[in-house]
Amino acid sequence: MINNYTKKELIYCYAGGFHFHYEVTDLHQFIQLKMNKLQIDNQSTGAAFPVTFGAKNQVDTRPFLHVSICRSKSQDDTLFPYFSINMQEGFIMVDYMLIADIVDFISEIINQSQQSKQDQNDQISILKFDHLKTAPNTQDEIKFYFEKLELHPIYLHLTFNYNVPPNSPQQSLAQSPVHQILNMIGFAFVNVNDAPIRFNALILEHSFMSADDLWDRVRKHYTRSGTREIYKILGSLEIMGNPVGLFNDISTGVKDFFYEPANAITRNPEEFSKGLAKGSKSLLSKSVHGTFNTLSSFTRSIARSLSYLTQDEDRSILSYSYEPLTIKDGFKQGGEAVVRGFVQAGSDVFIKPIKGFYVGGVWGMVKGFGRGLLSIPTKPIVGLLVCATKITSGVSNSQNQRSGRIRHPRMFRDDGTVIAYNEAQSFSHDLLTTANEGRYADTDTTVFYMLNLDKTHVYMLTNRAVMKIKMMNRFVEWRFELHQVRSITRSRKTGSIRTVFNTTNMFGRSVQILKRIRTADIKVTNKFARLFRESVTNMKMQMRSGGVTRSLSMQNLSRSMGTDHLTRSLSIQNISPV
């Protein structure tokens, strides 16, 4: 789904692994449709949940969707001896911004359609023929007979995140203090974390009804089933620590602890030890995931409420474009949050009054000074709470597998024109826009990239700098501007690119740092070195002239020896001086 008005890709739907079977006998037609995978991705940059809908159990070999139909070969073709639809357990993870983007997209389509109809009515004269009447349809409505109709139970895990950015149009409506207080509470109470929702099965036997009656019956059934599941959504709110999720995780672990050994011993007594180990592992992982997920939800809700209490538009302590997937990532993000909290607490005392004076004069400076004083106790507390949240989230996520996007978000031209999808282009663009929370998305343009030897990091060359990015969490481990390059040489033994950069240490003294850049493909390394030298030369020419110079621009992408890399060619462009 692409919004042509905002030049933005919203969602991407993937369905794969189809198996279709059709069989005909003298009396019946048999149709079977199996779909192994169905997934809907959120393609927004920095989305809270990259995957919106998919299968909960990624290792399950059963088809995600299974439809079985048996139709009688009678004259009217309205007799179905058997009709069944079965879907495996899935999840729905949405955030507020995705819903807002979809609503805006639909509103634009409706407005455009109404405008087109209005233009047609203005151009075409409407002729009225009162003497022409349509004869009423006296034919009876077609009805269907189902000997047995089975709509199997539907299990879904619902997660919702209220992630309105401070400067978004939706947030600008909240000007009154009362609305701000309600919004502060809403941050904690609206967020839902992994609420298990179960829609009961619908089984009809010997039913004879029309299509409209059948649809009405199905709609009422799922409405009643959904209404009975509201208490689970309330029990999965972040402010409550998601007790429903904790109970489900522990109960599932206890069930597996007894079921797996019993199931193994019925198959083969020698497999009892394997079943016991599998059940014990499930109990331990489910208990750890449920406990730390509850702690993470509780601390996250308190941190968000305190952060909004300061009425501060800068909530970088809370902003992370990815969840920690491992314990190491949790400790790393938690430590960064603590540092940000104390640094912002000390700087707000001086920055807030100055900003307030520029906006509202003396009274604005007084309010800014008050907000700065309020930040002294709240910002460090928020940082500590976020630290606890990230650590517990890392522990919880390490016990729970999450699926990723099917493909990276689509890339558009600078003028917003939709172009054919290219995997390498989209990967490089997504990597640049998400690295370090998108810090370099508006300033840099990708020139070339290549993977390192173990394919855990990416060396990226842009029109301004060269950097090393970690694939898992999109963290920039080091970055140097092109004007800092002192020398670029090639090592004869290893074939790596040896680059010396001029920089300053913490005491302000000039130092030189050596970095080695290397990948498994020597051809890709040679191309990186050549484009690296050309980029440095262009940057130095640009700094001397300060005007129009030669720059590298994206033209084509290719793959070499299983390693994705980006091929660039030279073109003349107007670029602003650095």
C-alpha positions in Angstrom: 0.0 0.0 0.0 1.6 3.3 -1.2 0.2 6.7 -0.4 0.7 8.7 -3.6 -0.2 11.9 -1.8 2.5 11.7 0.9 4.9 9.6 -1.3 5.1 7.0 1.5 4.8 3.2 1.6 2.5 2.2 4.4 2.2 -1.6 4.5 3.4 -4.6 2.5 1.4 -7.9 2.4 3.1 -11.2 1.6 1.3 -14.5 1.0 3.4 -17.6 0.1 3.6 -21.3 0.1 0.3 -22.0 -1.7 -0.9 -25.5 -2.2 -4.1 -26.0 -4.2 -5.9 -29.3 -4.7 -8.9 -29.9 -6.8 -10.7 -33.2 -7.3 -14.0 -34.1 -9.0 -16.1 -37.2 -8.6 -19.5 -38.1 -10.0 -21.3 -36.5 -7.1 -19.0 -33.9 -5.5 -16.3 -31.3 -6.1 -13.4 -31.2 -3.5 -11.3 -28.0 -3.1 -8.4 -27.6 -0.7 -6.3 -24.4 -0.4 -3.3 -24.2 1.9 -1.2 -21.1 2.6 2.0 -21.7 4.6 2.8 -18.0 5.3 0.8 -14.8 5.6 2.5 -11.6 6.8 1.7 -7.9 6.8 4.7 -5.5 7.4 4.6 -1.9 8.6 6.9 -0.1 6.1 7.1 3.2 7.9 10.6 4.3 8.8 11.4 3.7 12.5 8.1 1.8 13.0 7.5 0.6 16.6 6.5 -2.8 15.2 8.0 -3.7 11.8 5.7 -6.7 11.4 2.0 -5.9 11.9 0.4 -9.4 11.4 1.9 -12.9 11.1 2.1 -16.3 12.6 2.9 -16.5 16.4 4.8 -19.8 16.1 7.4 -19.3 13.4 8.7 -22.9 13.6 5.3 -24.5 13.1 5.3 -26.5 9.9 1.5 -26.6 9.6 -0.1 -24.3 7.0 -1.1 -20.9 8.4 -4.4 -20.9 6.6 -6.3 -24.1 5.5 -9.6 -24.0 3.5 -11.5 -27.2 2.7 -14.7 -27.2 0.6 -16.9 -30.0 -0.6 -19.7 -29.0 -3.0 -22.4 -31.2 -4.4 -22.7 -31.4 -8.2 -26.4 -30.7 -8.1 -28.2 -28.5 -10.6 -28.3 -25.4 -8.4 -24.8 -25.9 -6.9 -25.9 -24.6 -3.5 -25.4 -27.8 -1.5 -22.2 -28.0 0.6 -21.7 -31.3 2.5 -18.6 -29.7 4.1 -17.1 -26.3 4.5 -14.1 -25.5 6.8 -11.7 -22.6 7.4 -8.8 -23.0 9.9 -6.1 -20.4 10.8 -3.1 -21.0 13.1 -2.3 -18.8 16.1 -1.2 -15.3 15.0 -0.4 -11.8 16.3 -1.4 -8.2 15.6 1.0 -5.5 16.5 0.0 -1.9 15.5 0.9 1.6 16.6 -1.1 4.8 16.6 0.9 6.4 13.7 0.2 3.4 11.4 -3.5 3.7 12.1 -3.4 7.5 11.5 -1.5 7.0 8.2 -4.0 4.5 7.0 -6.9 6.7 8.0 -5.4 9.7 6.2 -4.8 7.5 3.1 -8.5 6.4 3.0 -9.6 10.0 3.6 -7.6 11.2 0.6 -9.1 8.5 -1.6 -12.6 9.4 -0.5 -12.1 13.1 -1.0 -10.5 12.5 -4.4 -13.4 10.2 -5.4 -16.0 12.8 -4.3 -14.2 15.5 -6.2 -14.1 13.4 -9.4 -17.8 12.7 -9.1 -18.5 16.4 -8.6 -16.5 17.4 -11.7 -18.4 14.8 -13.8 -21.7 16.1 -12.6 -20.7 19.7 -13.5 -19.6 18.6 -17.0 -22.4 16.2 -17.9 -26.0 17.2 -18.0 -28.3 14.8 -16.2 -31.3 13.6 -18.2 -34.3 12.4 -16.3 -36.5 9.7 -17.7 -39.5 9.5 -15.5 -41.3 7.0 -17.7 -38.5 4.5 -17.4 -38.9 2.4 -14.3 -36.9 -0.7 -13.3 -39.0 -3.7 -12.8 -38.8 -5.1 -9.3 -36.8 -8.2 -8.8 -39.3 -10.8 -7.8 -36.9 -13.7 -7.9 -36.3 -15.4 -4.6 -33.0 -14.9 -2.9 -30.6 -17.7 -3.4 -30.0 -19.8 -0.3 -27.3 -22.3 0.5 -27.4 -25.5 2.4 -24.5 -26.6 4.6 -24.5 -30.1 6.0 -21.6 -29.0 8.2 -19.8 -25.6 8.3 -16.8 -25.3 10.6 -15.0 -22.0 11.3 -12.3 -23.1 13.7 -11.2 -21.0 16.7 -9.0 -17.9 16.0 -6.2 -17.1 18.5 -4.6 -13.7 18.2 -2.2 -11.8 20.4 -2.9 -8.0 20.3 -0.3 -5.3 20.9 -1.0 -1.6 20.6 1.4 1.3 21.1 0.4 4.9 21.4 3.4 6.5 19.8 2.5 10.1 18.9 5.6 12.1 18.2 5.8 15.5 20.1 5.8 17.6 16.9 3.1 15.6 15.0 -0.2 17.2 13.9 -2.1 14.9 16.3 -0.1 16.1 19.2 -0.5 19.8 18.4 -4.2 19.6 19.3 -3.3 19.0 23.0 -2.9 22.6 24.2 -5.0 22.7 27.3 -3.6 21.5 30.6 -6.6 19.1 31.1 -5.9 17.5 27.8 -2.2 17.2 28.6 -3.0 15.4 31.8 -5.4 13.0 30.0 -2.7 12.5 27.4 -0.2 11.7 30.1 -2.5 9.1 31.6 -3.3 7.8 28.1 0.4 7.0 27.4 0.2 4.4 30.2 -3.4 3.2 29.9 -3.8 2.9 26.1 -0.8 0.8 25.5 -1.7 -2.9 25.3 1.0 -5.6 25.5 0.4 -9.1 24.0 -3.2 -9.5 24.9 -4.4 -13.1 24.1 -7.7 -12.9 22.3 -9.7 -16.1 21.4 -12.6 -16.1 19.0 -14.6 -19.3 19.6 -15.4 -21.8 16.8 -18.6 -21.5 14.9 -20.1 -24.8 13.8 -23.4 -25.0 11.9 -25.0 -28.3 10.9 -27.8 -28.7 8.4 -28.2 -24.9 8.0 -30.2 -23.5 5.1 -29.8 -19.7 4.7 -28.9 -16.9 2.2 -25.5 -15.3 1.9 -26.7 -12.2 3.8 -28.1 -14.3 6.6 -24.9 -16.3 6.8 -22.8 -13.2 7.0 -25.0 -11.7 9.7 -24.7 -14.9 11.7 -20.9 -14.9 11.4 -20.7 -11.2 12.3 -22.8 -11.6 15.4 -20.8 -14.7 16.5 -17.5 -12.9 16.3 -18.9 -9.8 17.9 -20.1 -11.7 20.9 -16.8 -13.6 21.2 -14.8 -10.4 20.9 -16.9 -8.7 23.6 -16.1 -11.5 26.0 -12.4 -11.0 25.5 -12.4 -7.3 26.6 -11.2 -8.3 30.1 -8.1 -9.8 28.6 -7.2 -6.5 26.8 -7.8 -4.6 30.1 -5.6 -7.2 31.9 -2.8 -6.6 29.3 -2.4 -2.9 29.8 1.1 -1.7 30.5 0.2 0.2 33.6 -0.9 -3.1 35.2 2.2 -5.0 34.1 0.3 -7.3 31.8 -0.8 -9.9 34.4 -2.8 -11.8 31.7 0.3 -12.3 29.7 2.2 -13.5 32.8 -0.5 -16.0 33.6 -0.6 -17.4 30.1 3.2 -17.7 29.8 3.5 -19.6 33.1 0.4 -21.8 32.5 1.8 -22.7 29.1 5.2 -23.5 30.5 3.6 -25.7 33.3 1.5 -27.5 30.7 4.5 -28.2 28.5 6.5 -29.4 31.5 4.0 -32.3 32.1 2.7 -32.8 28.5 6.0 -33.1 26.6 7.4 -36.0 28.8 4.0 -37.8 28.7 3.7 -37.4 25.0 7.3 -38.6 24.4 6.9 -41.8 26.6 3.7 -42.8 24.7 5.7 -42.7 21.4 8.8 -44.3 22.7 10.0 -44.9 26.3 13.5 -44.0 25.3 12.4 -40.5 24.3 11.3 -39.7 27.9 14.5 -37.8 28.7 14.2 -35.7 25.5 10.6 -34.9 26.3 11.5 -33.9 29.9 14.3 -31.7 28.7 11.9 -30.0 26.1 9.2 -29.5 28.8 11.7 -28.1 31.3 13.1 -25.7 28.7 9.6 -24.5 27.8 8.8 -23.9 31.5 12.0 -22.0 32.1 11.8 -19.8 28.9 8.1 -19.1 29.4 8.6 -18.2 33.1 11.5 -15.9 32.3 9.7 -14.2 29.4 6.5 -13.7 31.3 8.2 -12.3 34.5 10.5 -9.9 32.8 7.9 -8.9 30.2 5.6 -7.9 33.1 8.4 -5.9 34.8 9.3 -4.2 31.5 5.7 -3.2 30.8 5.3 -1.7 34.3 8.5 0.3 34.3 7.9 1.5 30.7 4.5 2.9 31.6 5.8 4.8 34.6 8.7 6.2 32.6 6.4 7.5 29.8 4.1 9.1 32.4 7.0 10.9 34.1 8.5 12.0 30.8 5.2 13.5 29.7 4.8 15.2 33.1 7.8 17.4 32.3 6.0 18.8 29.2 9.2 18.3 27.3 9.1 17.8 23.5 12.5 16.1 23.6 11.8 12.6 24.7 15.0 11.1 23.3 15.4 9.0 26.5 12.4 7.0 25.5 13.0 7.0 21.7 14.5 3.8 20.3 13.7 2.6 16.8 14.3 -1.1 17.8 13.6 -3.3 20.8 16.6 -4.9 22.5 16.7 -8.5 21.2 19.4 -9.7 23.6 20.5 -9.1 27.1 23.6 -7.3 25.9 21.5 -4.9 23.8 19.3 -4.3 26.8 22.2 -3.3 29.0 23.6 -1.1 26.3 20.4 0.8 25.7 19.7 1.0 29.4 23.1 2.5 30.0 22.6 5.1 27.2 19.2 6.0 28.7 20.8 6.7 32.1 23.5 8.9 30.6 20.9 10.8 28.6 18.7 11.3 31.7 21.5 12.9 33.7 22.9 15.0 30.8 19.5 16.4 29.9 18.7 17.1 33.6 21.8 19.3 33.8 21.4 21.0 30.4 17.7 21.7 30.8 18.4 24.2 33.6 20.2 26.5 31.2 18.5 25.6 27.8 14.9 25.7 28.9 14.9 29.4 30.1 16.7 30.5 26.9 14.2 28.7 24.6 11.3 30.1 26.7 12.7 33.6 26.4 12.8 33.4 22.6 9.3 32.0 22.4 7.4 33.9 25.2 9.7 36.7 26.5 10.2 37.1 30.2 7.2 35.0 31.1 8.4 32.3 28.8 11.8 32.4 30.5 10.2 32.0 33.9 8.2 29.0 32.7 11.3 27.5 31.0 13.2 27.9 34.3 10.5 26.0 36.1 10.5 23.2 33.5 14.3 23.1 33.9 14.0 22.7 37.6 11.4 20.0 37.2 13.8 18.1 34.9 16.4 17.8 37.6 14.6 15.0 39.5 12.4 13.6 36.7 14.9 13.1 33.9 17.4 10.9 35.9 14.4 8.9 37.3 13.1 8.4 33.8 16.5 7.3 32.6 16.8 4.7 35.4 13.3 3.4 34.7 14.1 3.2 31.0 17.3 1.3 31.9 15.3 -1.2 33.9 12.8 -1.5 31.0 15.5 -2.1 28.4 17.3 -4.7 30.5 14.1 -6.6 31.3 13.0 -6.3 27.7 16.3 -7.7 26.5 16.0 -10.7 28.9 12.3 -11.2 27.8 13.0 -11.0 24.1 16.0 -13.3 24.3 13.5 -16.1 25.2 11.0 -15.1 22.5 11.6 -15.3 18.7 10.4 -12.4 16.6 10.0 -12.4 12.8 11.4 -9.6 10.7 10.1 -7.8 7.6 9.8 -9.8 4.4 11.5 -6.9 2.5 12.9 -3.5 3.3 10.7 -0.4 2.8 10.5 0.9 -0.8 12.8 3.7 -1.9 11.4 6.7 -3.8 13.1 9.3 -6.0 13.9 12.7 -4.7 10.8 14.1 -6.4 8.6 11.4 -4.9 8.2 9.3 -8.0 7.5 5.6 -7.5 10.3 3.5 -9.0 10.7 -0.3 -9.5 11.6 -2.0 -6.2 15.3 -2.8 -5.8 16.4 -4.8 -2.8 19.9 -3.4 -2.5 18.7 0.2 -2.9 16.0 -0.3 -0.3 18.4 -2.0 2.1 20.9 0.8 1.9 18.2 3.5 2.3 16.6 1.7 5.3 20.0 1.2 6.9 20.9 4.8 6.6 17.5 6.1 7.8 17.5 3.9 10.9 21.2 4.0 11.9 21.5 5.8 15.3 17.8 6.6 15.3 17.9 8.2 11.9 20.5 10.8 12.8 22.1 10.9 9.4 18.9 10.4 7.2 18.6 14.1 6.2 22.2 14.9 5.8 23.8 11.9 4.1 23.2 10.0 0.8 24.5 6.4 0.4 27.4 6.0 -2.1 28.4 2.4 -1.5 28.2 -0.3 1.2 29.6 -3.7 1.8 29.4 -6.4 4.6 32.3 -7.3 6.8 33.9 -10.7 6.9 31.4 -12.3 9.3 28.4 -10.3 7.9 27.5 -8.8 11.3 28.5 -5.2 10.3 28.1 -2.9 7.3 30.7 -0.5 6.1 28.8 2.4 4.5 30.3 5.2 2.4 28.1 8.3 2.1 28.6 11.6 0.4 29.8 13.1 3.7 31.4 10.3 5.8 32.3 6.6 6.2 31.0 4.6 9.0 30.6 1.1 10.5 27.1 0.0 11.4 26.1 -3.1 13.4 23.4 -5.0 11.5 21.4 -6.3 14.5 20.6 -3.0 16.2 21.6 -0.4 13.6 24.2 1.2 15.9 27.0 3.2 14.4 30.2 1.9 16.0 32.4 4.6 14.4 32.0 7.4 11.9 34.4 9.8 10.4 33.8 12.7 8.0 35.5 12.5 4.6 37.4 15.7 5.3 39.0 13.9 8.3 40.7 11.3 6.0 44.5 11.7 6.0 45.5 8.7 3.9 43.9 5.6 2.2 46.2 2.6 1.5 45.8 -1.1 0.8 47.4 -3.9 2.8 49.2 -6.4 0.6 48.9 -9.3 3.1 45.2 -9.0 4.0 43.8 -6.9 1.2 42.1 -4.6 3.7 41.7 -0.8 3.3 43.9 1.0 5.9 42.5 4.4 6.5 44.1 7.1 8.8 41.7 9.8 10.2 42.5 13.1 11.8 40.5 13.7 15.0 40.8 15.1 18.5 40.7 13.3 21.8 38.8 14.2 24.9 41.4 16.8 25.9 41.1 18.6 22.5 44.5 17.4 21.2 44.9 16.3 17.6 45.4 12.6 17.2 45.3 10.1 14.3 43.2 6.9 14.3 43.7 3.9 12.0 40.7 1.8 10.8 40.9 -1.3 8.7 38.0 -2.0 6.3 37.7 -5.4 4.7 35.1 -7.8 3.2 35.3 -11.4 1.9 35.0 -10.3 -1.8 38.2 -8.7 -3.0 36.4 -7.2 -6.0 33.9 -5.4 -3.7 36.8 -4.2 -1.5 38.5 -2.8 -4.5 35.4 -1.0 -5.6 34.9 0.4 -2.1 38.5 1.7 -2.1 38.1 3.3 -5.5 34.9 5.1 -4.6 36.2 6.0 -1.2 39.2 7.8 -2.8 36.9 9.5 -5.3 34.6 10.7 -2.6 37.4 12.1 -0.5 38.7 13.9 -3.6 35.3 15.4 -4.4 34.8 16.5 -0.9 38.2 18.4 -0.8 37.3 20.0 -4.2 33.9 21.0 -2.9 35.4 22.5 0.3 37.8 24.6 -1.9 35.3 25.8 -4.4 32.2 25.9 -2.2 29.9 25.5 -5.2 28.9 23.0 -7.9 31.2 19.9 -7.9 31.1 16.3 -8.9 29.3 13.9 -6.5 28.5 10.3 -6.4 24.9 9.3 -7.0 23.1 5.9 -7.0 22.6 4.4 -10.4 22.5 0.6 -10.1 22.8 -2.3 -7.7 24.4 -5.6 -8.0 25.4 -8.7 -6.1 28.8 -10.3 -6.0 29.6 -13.7 -4.5 26.5 -13.7 -2.3 27.4 -10.3 -0.7 25.0 -7.4 -1.4 26.7 -4.3 -2.4 25.8 -1.0 -4.0 27.3 0.1 -7.3 27.6 3.8 -8.0 28.5 5.9 -11.0 29.5 9.5 -11.3 27.1 12.3 -12.4 27.0 16.0 -12.1 24.7 17.3 -9.4 24.2 20.5 -7.4 25.1 19.9 -3.8 25.3 22.3 -1.0 28.7 23.0 0.4 29.7 21.2 3.7 
